[in-house]
């Protein structure tokens, strides 16, 4: 039996970005809030993000940069707590920051500054935080949630699921949020790895020999496209362009890479007119890393000088280089996934308060919910926005 019993207005499960934001928001509104986490320190995923500098938001945040079974669900929270709002908080704490490409904002110093800021905000709201506390049971009766953790029992009329998804299990991530959601009758959209490297096999195995080679490409899956770097690895494909497209990819489907996004249509036939004596390998070496150029040229199978190759063959080669098709045989899984796609179904939640429609006082926020952002600070902004929305409602 627990040695002690404590009463609160709300219990937040998870001391990650969403949980701390929610707790700080509610605490500063005068609510008595308890945060529980099994980890030995708060904000572990924040600490490793952005190479340790935390890509804490993106100035281009918009609902269309999130994937969900309900593409409209994120609009309310994102509209009420914006990237500018979080940036104002960062600046209020004197944290220096800089913008990288594509609207990504990073700390000049360390991701630890973001965790310290959130903990300071929790302190300002009188929030109680218990780390290294395993949760042994959760129940609900008489309008109150009872959470047994460590040697304590916490009781509150509100419970917030902020334990994230199973991505990066070495950080202690689990599917706990989904088990708890199901316990209370909430549906769960199939969780799968997102923002994750793709693996190659079969005819594409040749590209794995190019491990370490990168190039700027346009990665496409159906109508979705991202222009960023792709990295060839000993297992397949990675780099920002691949991580982005991986969120849209499903097993058995193909993706395509435009290896020469800056080359105009007809560039190969034009090269034939002006440099008839070069080979296609030489032409590609002027535009791509040598090892990649050599493999692509070999796969195109056009032997001899450009001047001796029919225009039609050169046009076909151009088309292939513009949309080189890969059929990945899988991903590197949750171990290498930056986030989880899927999660607690938004159909069961209020977009205003993040509260379960049929279970009063139960809220779900952050990565635990079926809302997944693009690479580049979007998932942190969802954590802040959904945490703030729930914190305002508690």
Coordinates of C-alpha atoms in Angstrom, one line a residue:
X1 CA 0.0 0.0 0.0
X2 CA 1.2 3.6 -0.7
X3 CA 2.7 5.3 2.3
X4 CA 1.1 8.7 1.6
X5 CA -1.8 10.2 -0.1
X6 CA -1.8 13.6 -1.8
X7 CA -4.6 15.6 -3.4
X8 CA -4.2 17.8 -6.5
X9 CA -6.3 19.6 -9.0
X10 CA -4.6 17.8 -11.9
X11 CA -2.1 15.0 -12.4
X12 CA 0.1 15.2 -15.5
X13 CA 1.8 12.0 -16.6
X14 CA 5.0 12.8 -18.3
X15 CA 7.7 15.4 -17.8
X16 CA 8.4 16.1 -21.4
X17 CA 7.7 19.2 -23.4
X18 CA 4.0 18.9 -23.5
X19 CA 3.6 17.8 -19.9
X20 CA 5.8 20.6 -18.5
X21 CA 4.0 23.2 -20.6
X22 CA 0.6 22.0 -19.5
X23 CA 1.7 21.9 -15.8
X24 CA 3.2 25.3 -15.9
X25 CA 0.2 26.8 -17.6
X26 CA -2.3 25.3 -15.1
X27 CA -0.1 26.0 -12.1
X28 CA 0.2 29.7 -13.0
X29 CA -3.6 29.7 -13.2
X30 CA -3.7 28.7 -9.5
X31 CA -4.2 25.0 -9.9
X32 CA -2.4 22.5 -7.7
X33 CA -0.5 20.3 -10.2
X34 CA 1.5 17.1 -9.9
X35 CA 3.8 15.9 -12.7
X36 CA 5.0 12.3 -12.6
X37 CA 7.7 10.7 -14.8
X38 CA 9.5 7.4 -14.6
X39 CA 12.7 9.0 -16.0
X40 CA 15.4 10.4 -13.8
X41 CA 15.3 13.8 -15.4
X42 CA 12.8 16.0 -17.0
X43 CA 12.7 16.8 -20.8
X44 CA 15.0 14.0 -21.9
X45 CA 13.9 14.2 -25.6
X46 CA 14.3 18.0 -25.5
X47 CA 17.9 17.5 -24.3
X48 CA 18.9 15.4 -27.4
X49 CA 17.0 17.3 -30.0
X50 CA 18.6 19.5 -32.6
X51 CA 22.1 18.1 -31.9
X52 CA 21.7 19.2 -28.3
X53 CA 20.6 22.7 -29.3
X54 CA 16.9 22.1 -29.5
X55 CA 15.0 23.1 -32.6
X56 CA 12.3 24.5 -30.3
X57 CA 9.8 25.8 -32.9
X58 CA 9.3 26.7 -36.5
X59 CA 8.1 30.2 -37.7
X60 CA 6.2 28.6 -40.6
X61 CA 4.0 26.5 -38.3
X62 CA 0.6 25.9 -39.9
X63 CA -1.9 23.1 -39.6
X64 CA -1.2 21.7 -43.1
X65 CA 2.3 20.7 -41.8
X66 CA 0.8 18.1 -39.5
X67 CA -0.5 14.6 -40.3
X68 CA -3.6 13.3 -38.5
X69 CA -6.7 11.2 -39.3
X70 CA -8.4 14.6 -38.8
X71 CA -6.3 17.3 -40.5
X72 CA -8.4 20.0 -38.9
X73 CA -7.9 18.9 -35.3
X74 CA -4.6 20.8 -34.7
X75 CA -6.0 24.2 -35.9
X76 CA -7.5 25.3 -32.6
X77 CA -4.5 24.8 -30.4
X78 CA -1.9 25.9 -32.9
X79 CA -4.0 29.0 -33.6
X80 CA -4.3 30.0 -29.9
X81 CA -0.7 29.3 -28.9
X82 CA 1.7 30.2 -31.8
X83 CA 5.4 29.9 -32.5
X84 CA 5.6 33.7 -31.8
X85 CA 4.1 33.0 -28.3
X86 CA 6.7 30.4 -27.5
X87 CA 9.5 32.6 -28.9
X88 CA 8.3 35.4 -26.6
X89 CA 8.7 33.0 -23.6
X90 CA 12.2 32.0 -24.8
X91 CA 13.2 35.7 -25.0
X92 CA 11.6 36.5 -21.7
X93 CA 14.0 34.0 -20.2
X94 CA 17.0 35.5 -21.9
X95 CA 17.7 32.5 -24.1
X96 CA 19.7 33.5 -27.2
X97 CA 18.4 31.8 -30.4
X98 CA 19.0 31.7 -34.2
X99 CA 17.1 30.8 -37.3
X100 CA 18.4 28.1 -39.6
X101 CA 17.0 27.1 -42.9
X102 CA 13.2 26.7 -43.5
X103 CA 12.1 28.7 -40.4
X104 CA 13.8 26.4 -37.9
X105 CA 14.6 28.1 -34.6
X106 CA 17.5 26.8 -32.4
X107 CA 19.1 27.8 -29.1
X108 CA 22.5 29.4 -29.5
X109 CA 23.6 27.5 -26.4
X110 CA 22.1 24.3 -25.2
X111 CA 18.8 22.5 -25.2
X112 CA 19.2 22.5 -21.4
X113 CA 18.1 26.1 -21.4
X114 CA 14.7 25.1 -22.7
X115 CA 14.3 22.4 -20.0
X116 CA 15.5 24.9 -17.4
X117 CA 13.0 27.5 -18.7
X118 CA 10.1 25.0 -18.5
X119 CA 11.1 23.9 -15.0
X120 CA 11.3 27.6 -13.9
X121 CA 7.8 28.2 -15.3
X122 CA 6.6 25.2 -13.3
X123 CA 8.2 26.6 -10.2
X124 CA 6.4 29.9 -10.8
X125 CA 3.2 27.9 -10.8
X126 CA 4.0 25.9 -7.7
X127 CA 4.0 22.6 -9.6
X128 CA 5.2 19.5 -7.8
X129 CA 7.4 17.2 -10.0
X130 CA 8.2 13.6 -9.0
X131 CA 10.9 12.0 -11.2
X132 CA 12.1 8.4 -11.0
X133 CA 8.6 7.4 -10.0
X134 CA 7.2 4.3 -11.7
X135 CA 3.4 4.3 -12.0
X136 CA 1.9 1.1 -10.6
X137 CA -1.8 1.7 -11.1
X138 CA -4.3 4.2 -12.3
X139 CA -8.1 4.1 -11.6
X140 CA -11.1 6.4 -11.9
X141 CA -14.1 6.5 -9.6
X142 CA -16.4 9.1 -8.0
X143 CA -15.1 11.8 -10.3
X144 CA -11.4 11.4 -9.2
X145 CA -8.3 9.7 -10.7
X146 CA -6.1 7.7 -8.4
X147 CA -2.5 7.3 -9.5
X148 CA -0.2 5.0 -7.4
X149 CA 3.4 6.0 -8.0
X150 CA 6.5 5.1 -6.0
X151 CA 5.2 4.8 -2.4
X152 CA 2.6 7.5 -2.9
X153 CA -1.0 7.8 -4.0
X154 CA -2.1 10.9 -5.9
X155 CA -5.7 11.9 -6.3
X156 CA -7.2 14.5 -8.6
X157 CA -10.3 15.3 -10.7
X158 CA -8.2 15.7 -13.8
X159 CA -5.5 13.5 -15.4
X160 CA -3.3 14.5 -18.4
X161 CA -1.7 11.8 -20.6
X162 CA 1.6 13.4 -21.8
X163 CA 3.8 10.4 -21.9
X164 CA 4.6 10.6 -25.7
X165 CA 4.9 7.7 -28.1
X166 CA 7.3 4.7 -28.4
X167 CA 9.9 6.5 -30.6
X168 CA 13.5 6.4 -29.2
X169 CA 12.9 3.6 -26.6
X170 CA 16.5 4.0 -25.4
X171 CA 15.3 7.3 -23.8
X172 CA 12.6 5.3 -21.9
X173 CA 9.8 5.8 -24.4
X174 CA 7.0 3.3 -24.4
X175 CA 3.5 2.8 -25.6
X176 CA 2.1 3.5 -22.1
X177 CA -0.1 6.3 -23.4
X178 CA -2.0 4.0 -25.7
X179 CA -2.5 1.3 -23.0
X180 CA -3.9 4.0 -20.7
X181 CA -6.1 5.4 -23.4
X182 CA -7.6 2.0 -24.1
X183 CA -8.1 1.5 -20.4
X184 CA -10.5 4.5 -20.5
X185 CA -12.2 3.4 -23.8
X186 CA -10.4 5.8 -26.2
X187 CA -9.5 4.6 -29.6
X188 CA -5.9 4.5 -30.8
X189 CA -4.8 5.1 -34.5
X190 CA -2.2 2.5 -35.4
X191 CA 1.2 3.9 -34.2
X192 CA 4.1 3.7 -36.6
X193 CA 7.6 5.2 -36.8
X194 CA 7.8 8.7 -38.4
X195 CA 10.7 11.0 -39.4
X196 CA 12.7 7.8 -39.7
X197 CA 15.3 6.4 -42.1
X198 CA 14.1 4.0 -44.8
X199 CA 15.8 0.7 -45.5
X200 CA 16.6 -0.7 -48.9
X201 CA 16.9 -4.3 -50.3
X202 CA 16.6 -6.1 -53.6
X203 CA 17.7 -4.2 -56.7
X204 CA 18.3 -1.1 -54.5
X205 CA 21.0 -2.8 -52.5
X206 CA 23.6 -1.2 -54.7
X207 CA 22.9 2.2 -53.2
X208 CA 23.8 1.0 -49.8
X209 CA 27.4 0.7 -51.0
X210 CA 27.4 4.5 -51.2
X211 CA 27.1 4.9 -47.4
X212 CA 28.0 8.5 -46.3
X213 CA 27.2 10.2 -49.7
X214 CA 24.7 13.0 -49.6
X215 CA 23.0 15.2 -52.2
X216 CA 20.3 17.8 -52.3
X217 CA 17.2 16.1 -53.8
X218 CA 13.5 16.5 -54.1
X219 CA 11.9 13.4 -52.4
X220 CA 8.4 12.6 -53.5
X221 CA 5.5 10.4 -52.4
X222 CA 2.4 10.8 -54.5
X223 CA 1.5 14.5 -54.3
X224 CA 3.9 15.3 -51.4
X225 CA 7.4 16.6 -52.0
X226 CA 10.3 17.9 -49.9
X227 CA 13.5 19.5 -51.2
X228 CA 16.3 18.9 -48.8
X229 CA 19.4 16.7 -48.4
X230 CA 19.2 12.9 -48.8
X231 CA 21.9 10.7 -47.2
X232 CA 22.8 7.2 -48.4
X233 CA 23.5 4.9 -45.5
X234 CA 24.7 1.3 -45.0
X235 CA 21.0 0.4 -44.5
X236 CA 19.3 2.6 -47.0
X237 CA 18.2 6.2 -47.2
X238 CA 18.2 9.0 -44.6
X239 CA 18.8 12.7 -44.3
X240 CA 16.1 15.5 -43.9
X241 CA 14.3 14.8 -47.2
X242 CA 14.0 11.1 -46.5
X243 CA 12.9 11.7 -42.9
X244 CA 10.2 14.0 -44.1
X245 CA 8.8 11.7 -46.8
X246 CA 8.9 8.7 -44.4
X247 CA 5.9 10.1 -42.5
X248 CA 3.8 9.7 -45.6
X249 CA 5.3 6.4 -46.8
X250 CA 3.6 3.0 -46.1
X251 CA 5.1 -0.5 -46.5
X252 CA 5.0 -1.7 -50.1
X253 CA 4.8 1.8 -51.6
X254 CA 7.5 3.6 -53.6
X255 CA 9.1 7.0 -53.3
X256 CA 11.1 8.9 -55.9
X257 CA 14.1 11.2 -55.8
X258 CA 14.9 14.0 -58.2
X259 CA 18.7 13.9 -58.1
X260 CA 19.1 17.1 -60.1
X261 CA 16.4 19.5 -59.0
X262 CA 18.2 22.6 -60.4
X263 CA 18.8 21.2 -63.9
X264 CA 16.4 22.5 -66.6
X265 CA 14.5 20.2 -68.9
X266 CA 16.7 19.2 -71.8
X267 CA 20.0 19.8 -70.1
X268 CA 21.4 16.4 -71.3
X269 CA 20.6 17.0 -74.9
X270 CA 22.0 20.5 -74.6
X271 CA 25.2 19.0 -73.1
X272 CA 25.3 16.8 -76.2
X273 CA 25.3 19.8 -78.4
X274 CA 28.0 21.7 -76.5
X275 CA 30.2 18.9 -75.1
X276 CA 29.5 16.0 -77.4
X277 CA 32.7 14.1 -76.4
X278 CA 32.0 13.7 -72.7
X279 CA 30.3 10.6 -71.2
X280 CA 27.1 10.7 -69.1
X281 CA 29.3 9.8 -66.1
X282 CA 31.4 12.9 -66.7
X283 CA 28.3 15.0 -67.1
X284 CA 26.9 13.7 -63.8
X285 CA 30.2 14.1 -62.0
X286 CA 30.0 17.8 -62.6
X287 CA 26.7 17.9 -60.7
X288 CA 26.8 15.2 -58.1
X289 CA 29.3 13.5 -55.7
X290 CA 31.5 11.3 -57.8
X291 CA 30.5 8.0 -56.2
X292 CA 26.8 8.7 -56.7
X293 CA 27.4 9.9 -60.3
X294 CA 29.2 6.7 -61.1
X295 CA 26.5 4.4 -59.8
X296 CA 23.7 6.4 -61.5
X297 CA 25.6 6.4 -64.8
X298 CA 26.2 2.7 -64.6
X299 CA 22.5 2.0 -63.9
X300 CA 21.4 4.2 -66.8
X301 CA 23.5 2.0 -69.0
X302 CA 24.3 4.6 -71.7
X303 CA 27.8 3.8 -73.0
X304 CA 30.0 6.1 -75.0
X305 CA 30.1 9.8 -75.8
X306 CA 26.9 11.9 -75.5
X307 CA 27.4 12.7 -79.2
X308 CA 26.7 9.1 -80.1
X309 CA 23.6 8.6 -77.9
X310 CA 20.2 9.3 -79.5
X311 CA 18.3 12.3 -78.0
X312 CA 15.4 10.0 -77.1
X313 CA 17.7 7.9 -74.9
X314 CA 19.1 11.1 -73.2
X315 CA 15.6 12.4 -72.6
X316 CA 14.7 9.0 -71.0
X317 CA 17.8 9.2 -68.8
X318 CA 16.8 12.8 -67.7
X319 CA 13.3 11.6 -66.8
X320 CA 14.8 8.7 -64.7
X321 CA 17.2 11.1 -62.9
X322 CA 14.3 13.4 -62.2
X323 CA 12.2 10.6 -60.6
X324 CA 14.5 7.8 -59.6
X325 CA 12.2 5.2 -57.9
X326 CA 13.0 3.3 -54.8
X327 CA 10.7 0.8 -53.0
X328 CA 12.0 0.7 -49.4
X329 CA 11.6 -2.7 -47.7
X330 CA 11.0 -1.0 -44.3
X331 CA 12.2 1.6 -41.9
X332 CA 14.8 1.6 -39.1
X333 CA 11.8 1.5 -36.7
X334 CA 11.0 3.3 -33.4
X335 CA 14.6 3.0 -32.3
X336 CA 15.6 5.6 -34.9
X337 CA 12.3 7.4 -35.4
X338 CA 12.2 11.0 -34.2
X339 CA 8.5 10.8 -33.5
X340 CA 5.5 8.5 -33.7
X341 CA 2.7 8.9 -36.3
X342 CA -0.7 7.8 -35.1
X343 CA -1.7 7.6 -31.4
X344 CA -4.8 8.5 -29.3
X345 CA -7.6 9.2 -31.8
X346 CA -8.5 12.9 -32.2
X347 CA -12.1 11.8 -32.7
X348 CA -12.3 11.1 -29.0
X349 CA -10.8 14.4 -27.9
X350 CA -11.9 18.1 -27.9
X351 CA -9.7 20.2 -30.1
X352 CA -10.3 23.1 -27.7
X353 CA -9.3 21.5 -24.4
X354 CA -7.7 18.2 -25.4
X355 CA -10.2 16.5 -23.0
X356 CA -11.7 13.1 -23.8
X357 CA -15.3 13.6 -24.9
X358 CA -16.7 10.7 -23.0
X359 CA -14.3 10.6 -20.0
X360 CA -14.6 13.9 -18.0
X361 CA -11.3 15.2 -16.6
X362 CA -9.1 13.0 -18.9
X363 CA -6.8 14.9 -21.3
X364 CA -4.2 13.8 -23.9
X365 CA -1.5 16.0 -25.4
X366 CA 1.7 16.1 -27.4
X367 CA 3.1 13.1 -29.2
X368 CA 0.6 10.7 -27.5
X369 CA -2.1 12.2 -29.7
X370 CA -2.6 11.4 -33.4
X371 CA -1.0 14.6 -34.6
X372 CA 2.5 14.5 -36.1
X373 CA 4.4 17.4 -37.5
X374 CA 7.1 17.8 -40.2
X375 CA 10.8 17.8 -39.3
X376 CA 12.1 21.1 -38.1
X377 CA 10.5 22.2 -34.8
X378 CA 6.9 21.5 -35.7
X379 CA 6.4 18.7 -33.2
X380 CA 7.8 20.8 -30.4
X381 CA 5.3 23.5 -31.4
X382 CA 2.5 21.0 -31.1
X383 CA 3.7 20.0 -27.7
X384 CA 3.7 23.6 -26.5
X385 CA 0.3 24.4 -28.1
X386 CA -1.5 21.2 -27.0
X387 CA 0.0 21.5 -23.5
X388 CA -1.1 25.1 -23.2
X389 CA -4.6 24.3 -24.5
X390 CA -5.0 21.6 -21.8
X391 CA -3.4 23.7 -19.1
X392 CA -5.9 26.5 -19.8
X393 CA -8.8 24.0 -19.5
X394 CA -7.8 22.3 -16.3

